[in-house]
Coordinates of C-alpha atoms and ligand atoms in Angstrom, one line a residue:
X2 CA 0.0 0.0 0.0
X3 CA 1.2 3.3 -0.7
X4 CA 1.1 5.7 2.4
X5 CA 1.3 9.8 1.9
X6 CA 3.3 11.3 4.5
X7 CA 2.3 14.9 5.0
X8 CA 5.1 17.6 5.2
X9 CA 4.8 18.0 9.2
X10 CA 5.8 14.0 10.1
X11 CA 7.6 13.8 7.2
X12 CA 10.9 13.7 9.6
X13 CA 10.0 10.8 10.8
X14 CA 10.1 9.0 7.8
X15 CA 13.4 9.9 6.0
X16 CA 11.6 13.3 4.4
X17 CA 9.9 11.2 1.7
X18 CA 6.4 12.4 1.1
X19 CA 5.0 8.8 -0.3
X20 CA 6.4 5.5 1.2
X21 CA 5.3 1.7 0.8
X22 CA 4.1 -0.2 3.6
X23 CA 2.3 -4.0 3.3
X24 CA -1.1 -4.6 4.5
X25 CA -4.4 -5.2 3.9
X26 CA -5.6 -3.2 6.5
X27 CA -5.1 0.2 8.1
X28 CA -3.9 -1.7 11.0
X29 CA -1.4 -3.9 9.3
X30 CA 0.0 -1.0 7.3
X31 CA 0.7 0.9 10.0
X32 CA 2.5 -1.8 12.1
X33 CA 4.4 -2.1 8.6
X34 CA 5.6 1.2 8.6
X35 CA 6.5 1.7 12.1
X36 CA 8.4 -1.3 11.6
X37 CA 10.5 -0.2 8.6
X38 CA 10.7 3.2 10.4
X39 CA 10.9 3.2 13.8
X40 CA 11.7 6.8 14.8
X41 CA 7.7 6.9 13.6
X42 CA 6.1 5.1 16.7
X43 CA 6.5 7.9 19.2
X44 CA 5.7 10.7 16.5
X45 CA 2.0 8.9 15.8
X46 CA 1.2 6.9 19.0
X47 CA 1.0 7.7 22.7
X48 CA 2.9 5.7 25.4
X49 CA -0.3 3.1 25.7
X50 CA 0.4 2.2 21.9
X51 CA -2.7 4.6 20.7
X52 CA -3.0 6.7 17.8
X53 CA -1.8 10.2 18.8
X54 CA -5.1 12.5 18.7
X55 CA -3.5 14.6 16.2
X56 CA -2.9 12.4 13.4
X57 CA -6.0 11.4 11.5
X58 CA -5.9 8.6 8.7
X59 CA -7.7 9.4 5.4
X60 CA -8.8 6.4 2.7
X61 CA -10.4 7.9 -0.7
X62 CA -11.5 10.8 1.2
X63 CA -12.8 8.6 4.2
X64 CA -11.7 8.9 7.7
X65 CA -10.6 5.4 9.0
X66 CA -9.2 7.1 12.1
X67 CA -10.8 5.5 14.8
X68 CA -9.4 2.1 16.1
X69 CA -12.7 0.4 15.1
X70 CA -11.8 0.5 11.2
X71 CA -8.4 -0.8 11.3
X72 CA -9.2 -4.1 11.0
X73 CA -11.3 -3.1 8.0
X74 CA -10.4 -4.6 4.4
X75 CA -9.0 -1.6 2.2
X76 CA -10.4 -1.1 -1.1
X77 CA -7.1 -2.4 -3.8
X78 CA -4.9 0.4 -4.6
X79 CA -5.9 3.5 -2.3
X80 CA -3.5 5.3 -1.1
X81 CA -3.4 6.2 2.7
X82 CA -3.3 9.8 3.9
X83 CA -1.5 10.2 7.3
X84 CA -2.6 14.0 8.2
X85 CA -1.9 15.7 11.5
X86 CA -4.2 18.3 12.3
X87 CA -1.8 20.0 14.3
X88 CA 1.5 20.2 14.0
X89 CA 3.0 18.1 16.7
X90 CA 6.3 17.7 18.2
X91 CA 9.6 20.2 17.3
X92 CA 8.7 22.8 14.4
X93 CA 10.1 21.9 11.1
X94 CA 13.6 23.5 10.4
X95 CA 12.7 27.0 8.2
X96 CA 14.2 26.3 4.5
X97 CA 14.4 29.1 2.2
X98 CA 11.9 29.3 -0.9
X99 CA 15.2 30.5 -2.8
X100 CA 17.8 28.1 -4.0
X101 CA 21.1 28.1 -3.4
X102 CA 22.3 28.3 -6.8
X103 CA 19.9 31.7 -6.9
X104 CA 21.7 32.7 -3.9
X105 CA 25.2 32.4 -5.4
X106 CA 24.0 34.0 -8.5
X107 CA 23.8 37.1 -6.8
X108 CA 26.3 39.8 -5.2
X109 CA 26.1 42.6 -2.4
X110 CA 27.9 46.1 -3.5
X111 CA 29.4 48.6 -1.2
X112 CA 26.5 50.2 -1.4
X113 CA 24.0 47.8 -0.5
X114 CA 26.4 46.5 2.2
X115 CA 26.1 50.0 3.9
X116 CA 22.5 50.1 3.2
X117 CA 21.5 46.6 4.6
X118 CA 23.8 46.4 7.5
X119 CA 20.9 46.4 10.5
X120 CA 20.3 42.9 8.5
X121 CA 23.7 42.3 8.0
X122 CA 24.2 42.5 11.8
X123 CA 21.6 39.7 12.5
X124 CA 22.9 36.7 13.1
X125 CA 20.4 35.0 11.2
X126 CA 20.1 37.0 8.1
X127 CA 23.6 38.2 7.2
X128 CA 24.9 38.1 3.5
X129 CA 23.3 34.9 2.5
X130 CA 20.1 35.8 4.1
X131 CA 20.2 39.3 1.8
X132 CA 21.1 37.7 -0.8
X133 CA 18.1 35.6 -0.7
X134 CA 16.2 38.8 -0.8
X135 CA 18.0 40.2 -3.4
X136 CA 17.7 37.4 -5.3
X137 CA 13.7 37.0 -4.5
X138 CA 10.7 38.0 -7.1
X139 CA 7.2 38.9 -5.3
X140 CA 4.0 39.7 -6.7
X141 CA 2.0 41.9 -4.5
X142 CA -1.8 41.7 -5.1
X143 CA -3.4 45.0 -4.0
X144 CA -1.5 49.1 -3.1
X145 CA -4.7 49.7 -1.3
X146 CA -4.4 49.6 3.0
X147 CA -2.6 46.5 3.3
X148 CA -0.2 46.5 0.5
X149 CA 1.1 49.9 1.2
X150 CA 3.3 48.4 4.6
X151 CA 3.7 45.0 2.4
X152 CA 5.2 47.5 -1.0
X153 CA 7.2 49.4 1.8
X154 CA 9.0 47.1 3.8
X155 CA 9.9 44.6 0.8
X156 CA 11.5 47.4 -1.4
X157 CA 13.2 48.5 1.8
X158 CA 14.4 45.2 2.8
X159 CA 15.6 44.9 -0.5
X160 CA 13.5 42.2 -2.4
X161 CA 15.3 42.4 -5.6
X162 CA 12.0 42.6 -8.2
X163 CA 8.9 43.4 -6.7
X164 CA 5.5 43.1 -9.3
X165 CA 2.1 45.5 -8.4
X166 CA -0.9 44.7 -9.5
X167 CA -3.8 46.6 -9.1
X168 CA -6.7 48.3 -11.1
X169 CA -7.5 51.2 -9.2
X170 CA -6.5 55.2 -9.2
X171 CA -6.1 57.0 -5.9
X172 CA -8.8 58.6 -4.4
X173 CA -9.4 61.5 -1.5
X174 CA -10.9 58.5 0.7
X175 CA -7.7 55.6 0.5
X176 CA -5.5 58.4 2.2
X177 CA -6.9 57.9 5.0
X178 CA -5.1 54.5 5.3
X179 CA -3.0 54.0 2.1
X180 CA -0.1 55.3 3.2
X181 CA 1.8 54.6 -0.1
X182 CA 0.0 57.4 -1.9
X183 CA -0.3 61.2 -1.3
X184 CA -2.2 64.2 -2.3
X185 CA -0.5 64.6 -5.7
X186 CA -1.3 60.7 -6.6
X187 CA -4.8 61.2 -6.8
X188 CA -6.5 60.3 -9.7
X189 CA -3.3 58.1 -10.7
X190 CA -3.6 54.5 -11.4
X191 CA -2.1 53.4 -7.9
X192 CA 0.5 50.9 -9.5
X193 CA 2.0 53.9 -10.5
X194 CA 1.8 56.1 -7.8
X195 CA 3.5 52.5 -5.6
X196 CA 6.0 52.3 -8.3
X197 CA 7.1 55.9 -7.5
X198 CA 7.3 54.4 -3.9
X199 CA 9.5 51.7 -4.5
X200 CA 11.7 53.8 -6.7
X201 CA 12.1 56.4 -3.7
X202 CA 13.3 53.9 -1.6
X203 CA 15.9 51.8 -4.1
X204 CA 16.3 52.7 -7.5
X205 CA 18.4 49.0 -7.8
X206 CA 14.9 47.1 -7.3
X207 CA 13.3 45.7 -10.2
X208 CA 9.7 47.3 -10.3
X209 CA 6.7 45.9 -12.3
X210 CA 3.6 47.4 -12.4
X211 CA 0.6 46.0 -13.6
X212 CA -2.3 47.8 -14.0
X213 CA -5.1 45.6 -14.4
X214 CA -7.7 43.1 -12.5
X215 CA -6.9 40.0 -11.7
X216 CA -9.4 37.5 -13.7
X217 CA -9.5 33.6 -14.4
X218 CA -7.7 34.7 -18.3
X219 CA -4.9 35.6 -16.6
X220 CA -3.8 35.1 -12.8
X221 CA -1.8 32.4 -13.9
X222 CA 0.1 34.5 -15.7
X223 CA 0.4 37.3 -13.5
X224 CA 2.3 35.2 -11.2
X225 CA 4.3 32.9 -13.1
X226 CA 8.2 33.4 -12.7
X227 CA 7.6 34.8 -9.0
X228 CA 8.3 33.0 -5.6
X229 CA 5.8 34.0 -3.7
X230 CA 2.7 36.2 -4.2
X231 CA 1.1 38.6 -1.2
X232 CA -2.7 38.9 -1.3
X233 CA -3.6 42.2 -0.1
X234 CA -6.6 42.0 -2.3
X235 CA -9.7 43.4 -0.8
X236 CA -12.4 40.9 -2.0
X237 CA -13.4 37.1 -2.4
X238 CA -13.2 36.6 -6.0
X239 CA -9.6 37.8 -6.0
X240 CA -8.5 35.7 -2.6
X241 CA -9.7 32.8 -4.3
X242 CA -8.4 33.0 -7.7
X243 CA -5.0 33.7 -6.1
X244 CA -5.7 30.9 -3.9
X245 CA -6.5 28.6 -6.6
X246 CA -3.8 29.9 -8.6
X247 CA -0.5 29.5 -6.3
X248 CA -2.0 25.9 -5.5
X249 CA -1.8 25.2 -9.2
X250 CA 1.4 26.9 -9.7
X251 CA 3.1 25.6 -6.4
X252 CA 3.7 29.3 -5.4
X253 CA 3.2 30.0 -1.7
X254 CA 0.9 32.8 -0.6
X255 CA 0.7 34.6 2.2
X256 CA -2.6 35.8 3.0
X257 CA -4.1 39.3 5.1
X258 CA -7.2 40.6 5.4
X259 CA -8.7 43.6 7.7
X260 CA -12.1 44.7 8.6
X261 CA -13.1 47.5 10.8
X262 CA -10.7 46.8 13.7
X263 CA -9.5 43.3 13.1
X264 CA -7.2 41.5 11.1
X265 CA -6.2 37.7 9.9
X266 CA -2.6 36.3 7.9
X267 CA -1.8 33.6 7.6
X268 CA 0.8 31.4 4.6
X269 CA -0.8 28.8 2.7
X270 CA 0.5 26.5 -0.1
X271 CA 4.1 26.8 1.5
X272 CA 5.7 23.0 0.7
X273 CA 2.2 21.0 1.6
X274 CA 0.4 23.0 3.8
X275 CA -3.6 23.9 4.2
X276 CA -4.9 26.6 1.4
X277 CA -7.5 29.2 1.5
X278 CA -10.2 26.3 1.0
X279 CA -8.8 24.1 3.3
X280 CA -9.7 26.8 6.2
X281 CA -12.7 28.6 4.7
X282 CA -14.0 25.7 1.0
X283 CA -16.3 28.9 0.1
X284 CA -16.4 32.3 0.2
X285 CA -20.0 33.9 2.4
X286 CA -23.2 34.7 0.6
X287 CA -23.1 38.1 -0.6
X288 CA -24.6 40.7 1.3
X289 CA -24.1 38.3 4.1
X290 CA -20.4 40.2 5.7
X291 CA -19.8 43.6 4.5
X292 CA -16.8 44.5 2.4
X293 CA -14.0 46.4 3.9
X294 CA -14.8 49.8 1.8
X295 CA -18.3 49.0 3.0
X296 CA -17.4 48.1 6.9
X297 CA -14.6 50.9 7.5
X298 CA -11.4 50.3 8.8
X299 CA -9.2 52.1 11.3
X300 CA -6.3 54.2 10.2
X301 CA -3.3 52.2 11.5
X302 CA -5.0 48.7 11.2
X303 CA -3.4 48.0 7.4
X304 CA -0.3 48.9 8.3
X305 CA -0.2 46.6 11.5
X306 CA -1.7 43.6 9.2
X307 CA 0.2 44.0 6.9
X308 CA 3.2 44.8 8.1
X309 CA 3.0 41.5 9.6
X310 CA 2.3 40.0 6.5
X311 CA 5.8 41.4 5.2
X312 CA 7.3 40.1 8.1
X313 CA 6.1 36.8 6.9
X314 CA 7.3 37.1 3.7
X315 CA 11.0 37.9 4.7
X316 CA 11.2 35.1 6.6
X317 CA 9.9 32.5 3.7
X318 CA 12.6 33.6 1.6
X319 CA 15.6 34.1 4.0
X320 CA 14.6 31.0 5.7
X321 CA 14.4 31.5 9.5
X322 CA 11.7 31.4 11.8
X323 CA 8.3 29.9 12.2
X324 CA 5.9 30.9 9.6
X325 CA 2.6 30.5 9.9
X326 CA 1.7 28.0 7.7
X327 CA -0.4 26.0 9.2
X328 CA -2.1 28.7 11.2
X329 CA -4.1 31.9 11.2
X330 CA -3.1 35.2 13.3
X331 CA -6.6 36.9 14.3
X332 CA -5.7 40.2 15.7
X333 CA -8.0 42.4 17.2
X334 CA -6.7 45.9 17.4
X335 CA -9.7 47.5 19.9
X336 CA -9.4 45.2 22.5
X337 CA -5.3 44.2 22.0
X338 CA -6.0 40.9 21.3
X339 CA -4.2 38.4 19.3
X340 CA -4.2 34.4 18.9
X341 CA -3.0 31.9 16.5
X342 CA -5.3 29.4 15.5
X343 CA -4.3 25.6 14.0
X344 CA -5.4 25.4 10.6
X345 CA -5.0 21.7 9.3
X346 CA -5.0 20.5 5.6
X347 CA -8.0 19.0 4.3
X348 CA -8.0 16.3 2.3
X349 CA -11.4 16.7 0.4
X350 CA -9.9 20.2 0.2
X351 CA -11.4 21.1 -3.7
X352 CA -7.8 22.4 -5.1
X353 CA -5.0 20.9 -3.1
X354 CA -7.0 17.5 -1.2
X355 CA -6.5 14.6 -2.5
X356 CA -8.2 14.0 -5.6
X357 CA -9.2 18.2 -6.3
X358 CA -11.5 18.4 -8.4
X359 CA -10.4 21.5 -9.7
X360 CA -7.3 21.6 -11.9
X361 CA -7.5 24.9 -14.0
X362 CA -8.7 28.0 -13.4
X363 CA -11.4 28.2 -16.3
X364 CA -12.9 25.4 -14.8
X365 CA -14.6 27.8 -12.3
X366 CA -16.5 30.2 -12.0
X367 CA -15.5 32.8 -10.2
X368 CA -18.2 34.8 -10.0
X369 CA -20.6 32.3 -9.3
X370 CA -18.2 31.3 -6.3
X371 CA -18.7 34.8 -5.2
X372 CA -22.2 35.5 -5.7
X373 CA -21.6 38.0 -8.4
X374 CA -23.6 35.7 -10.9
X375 CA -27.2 36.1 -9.5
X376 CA -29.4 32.5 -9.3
X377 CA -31.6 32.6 -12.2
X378 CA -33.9 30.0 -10.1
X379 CA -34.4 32.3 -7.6
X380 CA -37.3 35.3 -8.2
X381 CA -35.1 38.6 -9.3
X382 CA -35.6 40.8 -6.3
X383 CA -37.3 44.0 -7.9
X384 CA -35.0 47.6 -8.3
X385 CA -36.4 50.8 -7.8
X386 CA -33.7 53.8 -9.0
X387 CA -32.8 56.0 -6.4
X388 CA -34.6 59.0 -9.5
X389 CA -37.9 57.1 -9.1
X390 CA -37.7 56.8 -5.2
X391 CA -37.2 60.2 -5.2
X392 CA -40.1 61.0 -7.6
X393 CA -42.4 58.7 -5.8
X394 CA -41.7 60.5 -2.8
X395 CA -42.1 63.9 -3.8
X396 CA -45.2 62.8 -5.0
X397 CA -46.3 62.1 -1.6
X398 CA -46.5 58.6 -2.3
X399 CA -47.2 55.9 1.0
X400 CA -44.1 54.3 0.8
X401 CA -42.5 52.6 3.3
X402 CA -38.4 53.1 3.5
X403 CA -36.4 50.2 5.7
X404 CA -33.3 51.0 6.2
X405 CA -31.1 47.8 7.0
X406 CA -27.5 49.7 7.3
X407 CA -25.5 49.6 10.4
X408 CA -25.9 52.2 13.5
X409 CA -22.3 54.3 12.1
X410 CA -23.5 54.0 8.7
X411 CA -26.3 55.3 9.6
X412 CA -25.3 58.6 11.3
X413 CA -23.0 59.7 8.2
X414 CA -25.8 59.4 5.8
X415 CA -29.6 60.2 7.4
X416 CA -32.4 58.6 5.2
X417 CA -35.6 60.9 5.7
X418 CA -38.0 59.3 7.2
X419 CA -36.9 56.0 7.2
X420 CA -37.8 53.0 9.7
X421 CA -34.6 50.8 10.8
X422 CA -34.8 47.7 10.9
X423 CA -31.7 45.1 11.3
X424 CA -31.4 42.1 8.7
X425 CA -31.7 39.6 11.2
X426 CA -34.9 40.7 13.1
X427 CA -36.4 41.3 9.8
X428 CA -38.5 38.3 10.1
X429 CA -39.7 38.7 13.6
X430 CA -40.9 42.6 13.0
X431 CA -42.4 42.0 9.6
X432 CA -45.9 42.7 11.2
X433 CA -44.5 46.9 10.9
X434 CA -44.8 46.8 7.7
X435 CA -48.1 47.6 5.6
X436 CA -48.3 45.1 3.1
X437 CA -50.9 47.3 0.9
X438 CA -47.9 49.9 0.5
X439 CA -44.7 49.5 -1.6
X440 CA -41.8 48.7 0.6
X441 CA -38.2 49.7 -0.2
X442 CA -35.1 48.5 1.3
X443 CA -32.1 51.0 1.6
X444 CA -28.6 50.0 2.1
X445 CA -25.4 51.6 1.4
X446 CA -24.3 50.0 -2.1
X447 CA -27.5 47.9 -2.9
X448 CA -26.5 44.8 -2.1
X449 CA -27.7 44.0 1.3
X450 CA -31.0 45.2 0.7
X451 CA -31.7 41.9 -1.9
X452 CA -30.4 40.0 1.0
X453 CA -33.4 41.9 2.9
X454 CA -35.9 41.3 0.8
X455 CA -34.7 37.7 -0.2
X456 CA -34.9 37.5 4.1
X457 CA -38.4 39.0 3.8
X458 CA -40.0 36.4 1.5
X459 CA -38.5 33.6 3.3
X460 CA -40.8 34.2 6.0
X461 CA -43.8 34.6 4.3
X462 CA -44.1 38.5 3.8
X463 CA -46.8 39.1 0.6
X464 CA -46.1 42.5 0.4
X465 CA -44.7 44.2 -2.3
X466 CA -40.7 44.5 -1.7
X467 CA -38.3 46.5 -3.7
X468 CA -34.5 46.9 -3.2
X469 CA -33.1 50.2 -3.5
X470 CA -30.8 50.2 -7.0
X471 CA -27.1 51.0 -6.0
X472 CA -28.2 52.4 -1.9
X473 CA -27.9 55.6 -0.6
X474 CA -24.3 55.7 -2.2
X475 CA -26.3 56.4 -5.7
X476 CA -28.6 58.9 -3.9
X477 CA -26.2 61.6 -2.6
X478 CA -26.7 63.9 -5.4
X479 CA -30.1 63.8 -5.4
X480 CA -32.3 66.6 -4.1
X481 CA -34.4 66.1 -1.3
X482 CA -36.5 69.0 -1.4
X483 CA -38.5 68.4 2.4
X484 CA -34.8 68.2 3.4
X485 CA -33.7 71.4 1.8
X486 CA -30.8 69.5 0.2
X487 CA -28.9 66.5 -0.8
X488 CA -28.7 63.3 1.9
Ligands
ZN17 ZN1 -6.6 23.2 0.3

């Protein structure tokens, strides 16, 4: 029988990812393999000869973990998955993503000598750990909150080619947490305005900037050639085309996300650990969480993130440390909280389990995935344009207006005359509403408001509902004429 090691016991048995073992059952293959590698039997079983908790055994996708199904006949020919959910015993030593040939390929000048020597003093960086960096190509997915600390501390550290990629121009609004651009970048494509960063810092680093979206056509592309790819994206279809992409490309990713006062990184796809869908298979409904642009975010919370996302990614490539693969950092800035959580690999995982499913891009869809695609089973959830709200109104039309946004939203932009109520008691307190009238839901880009209304019909409401095309956001230069003024 053919047994798959994964990476984390792989110590155990001679650093082979696959080994034979004879058996017919679980329980004679194990006893096989602890016999031809004995340094095994204390990694995977306890001191009363049991299987460790943290090691689970996987047949075609089937857990055969429990004592009771080792005596079990195994079907001819499938392989056994040995999987610890944890990593258990001393951390793996940190290797280096770059090779050494790479390494010797490259030189340190007088210049960059002088330049790197706070590195240069640590013991465990030094010249060959700079040379690593110098020698290193990253692909940085986002210059929005969290790649502007990520952009910044690579060029400084001296990652030798450094590729942007990004779609968007600078705005008034990303100043407030992008910290790459300024005044004079707005209205600039931002890859630009972060290549004018990187060139500040180090003219030697070679800067690519790529100004487009990243789509199923061509994110394997995009990151071809690099060693490892930050995602500093700021929605699901992007996190999960990257995702999907490193798995297929065997390029590790390190992953960071904010929202509002909180944060998450973690690495995945770094030599056989979990992915994106091992911790999270899909991404949520939409409508269901609220985007970052949509949720807010505190000043200094993308540079915290990300800056220890960088962090990460220096250690991958000079080799030192613990990364954490493996794991996910949840760090929650109002309160001062952190913890690392385990994060193990699945092995019905869809893109890197053992018999994905998925092996090229174009065989999703991504914006099905995402809820971007809307179900054509379900009834289309009516529009009303924020121009024929407004008409309606000043009609003096009985409408009724539910506004579903959050209390903060809320207080920057007043509806007139609007009721709140929350998404979730929307069911409970339908019996406020008149179903004779029209009712509109309002939110602040349109799309929770179908979630509202899809909430609404759920529980039996027979009322006529309507979803407020584009929310409030497409109503602020309208003219509310009871108000004396725009919203
Ligand atoms: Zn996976």
């Amino acid at each position: 029988m053919q047994v798959i090691i994964s990476a984390t016991l792989r110590s155990f048995f001679g650093r082979l990812s696959r080994v034979e073992a004879a058996g017919e059952t679980v329980g004679e293959v194990l006893k096989n393999l602890i016999a031809a590698y004995p340094d095994a039997e204390k990694g995977l079983y306890d001191e009363n000869g049991k299987l460790r908790h943290f090691v689970k055994v996987f047949v075609n996708k089937e857990d055969f973990t429990s004592a009771a199904r080792h005596a079990e006949k195994l079907p001819a020919g499938a392989p056994i998955l040995l999987l610890p959910l944890i990593a258990g015993g001393a951390p793996e030593e940190a290797q280096s993503i770059i090779t050494e040939e790479r390494r010797k390929a490259v030189s340190l000048n007088d210049e960059e000598i002088e330049r790197y020597n706070k590195h240069l003093l640590l013991r465990e960086i030094s010249v060959k750990g700079q040379k690593r960096l110098k020698a290193a190509r990253v692909a940085v997915v986002g210059a929005g909150a969290l790649g502007a600390p990520v952009i910044q501390y690579l060029a400084a550290a001296g990652v030798g080619t450094i590729k942007v990629i990004d779609f968007d121009e600078v705005t008034l609004g990303n100043l407030q947490n992008q910290v790459i651009h300024g005044l004079r970048d707005i209205k600039r494509p931002k890859v630009a305005s972060a290549r004018d960063s990187i060139r500040n810092i180090n003219k030697s680093i070679e800067v690519i900037a790529e100004n487009q979206q990243v789509t199923a056509d061509n994110a394997m592309a995009l990151i071809t050639g690099f060693d490892l790819v930050m995602d500093c994206s700021d929605n699901y279809k992007t996190r999960y085309l990257l995702n999907d992409a490193c798995v297929l490309s065997g390029i590790p990713l390190v992953f960071s996300a904010i929202y509002q006062y909180e944060g998450l990184v973690s690495v995945f796809n770094l030599r056989g650990g979990p992915c994106l869908r091992c911790l999270f298979p899909e991404p949520p409904a939409p409508g269901l969480v609220p985007t970052c642009a949509e949720g807010g975010s505190i000043s200094p919370l993308g540079g915290i993130i990300g800056s220890i996302a960088a962090n990460e990614a220096l250690k991958i490539i000079i080799g030192i440390g613990e990364s954490l693969s493996g794991k996910l950092l949840t760090f929650d800035t109002l309160n001062l909280y952190s913890k690392v959580l385990p994060v193990g690999r699945d092995s019905a995982c869809p893109i890197c389990g053992q018999e994905a499913p998925i092996s090229e891009l174009a065989a999703i869809n991504y914006e099905e995935l995402c809820g971007l695609i809307k179900d054509e089973t379900a009834p289309a959830v009516e529009n009303i344009t924020p121009e024929e709200l407004l008409h309606r109104l000043t009609a003096g039309e009985a409408i009724t207006i539910v506004d579903v946004r959050e209390p903060h939203e809320r207080a920057i932009t007043r509806f007139p005359g609007a009721i709140v109520i929350p998404i979730g008691q929307l069911a409970r307190r339908q019996k406020e509403l008149t179903p004779e009238h029209d009712t509109v839901f309002i939110c602040k880009e349109g799309q929770r408001s179908i979630l509202a209304v899809n909430t609404l019909r759920e529980a039996g409401y027979k009322g006529p509902l309507f979803s407020l095309k584009g929310g409030v956001d497409a109503m602020k230069d309208l003219v509310f004429p009871d108000e004396g003024g725009r919203l």
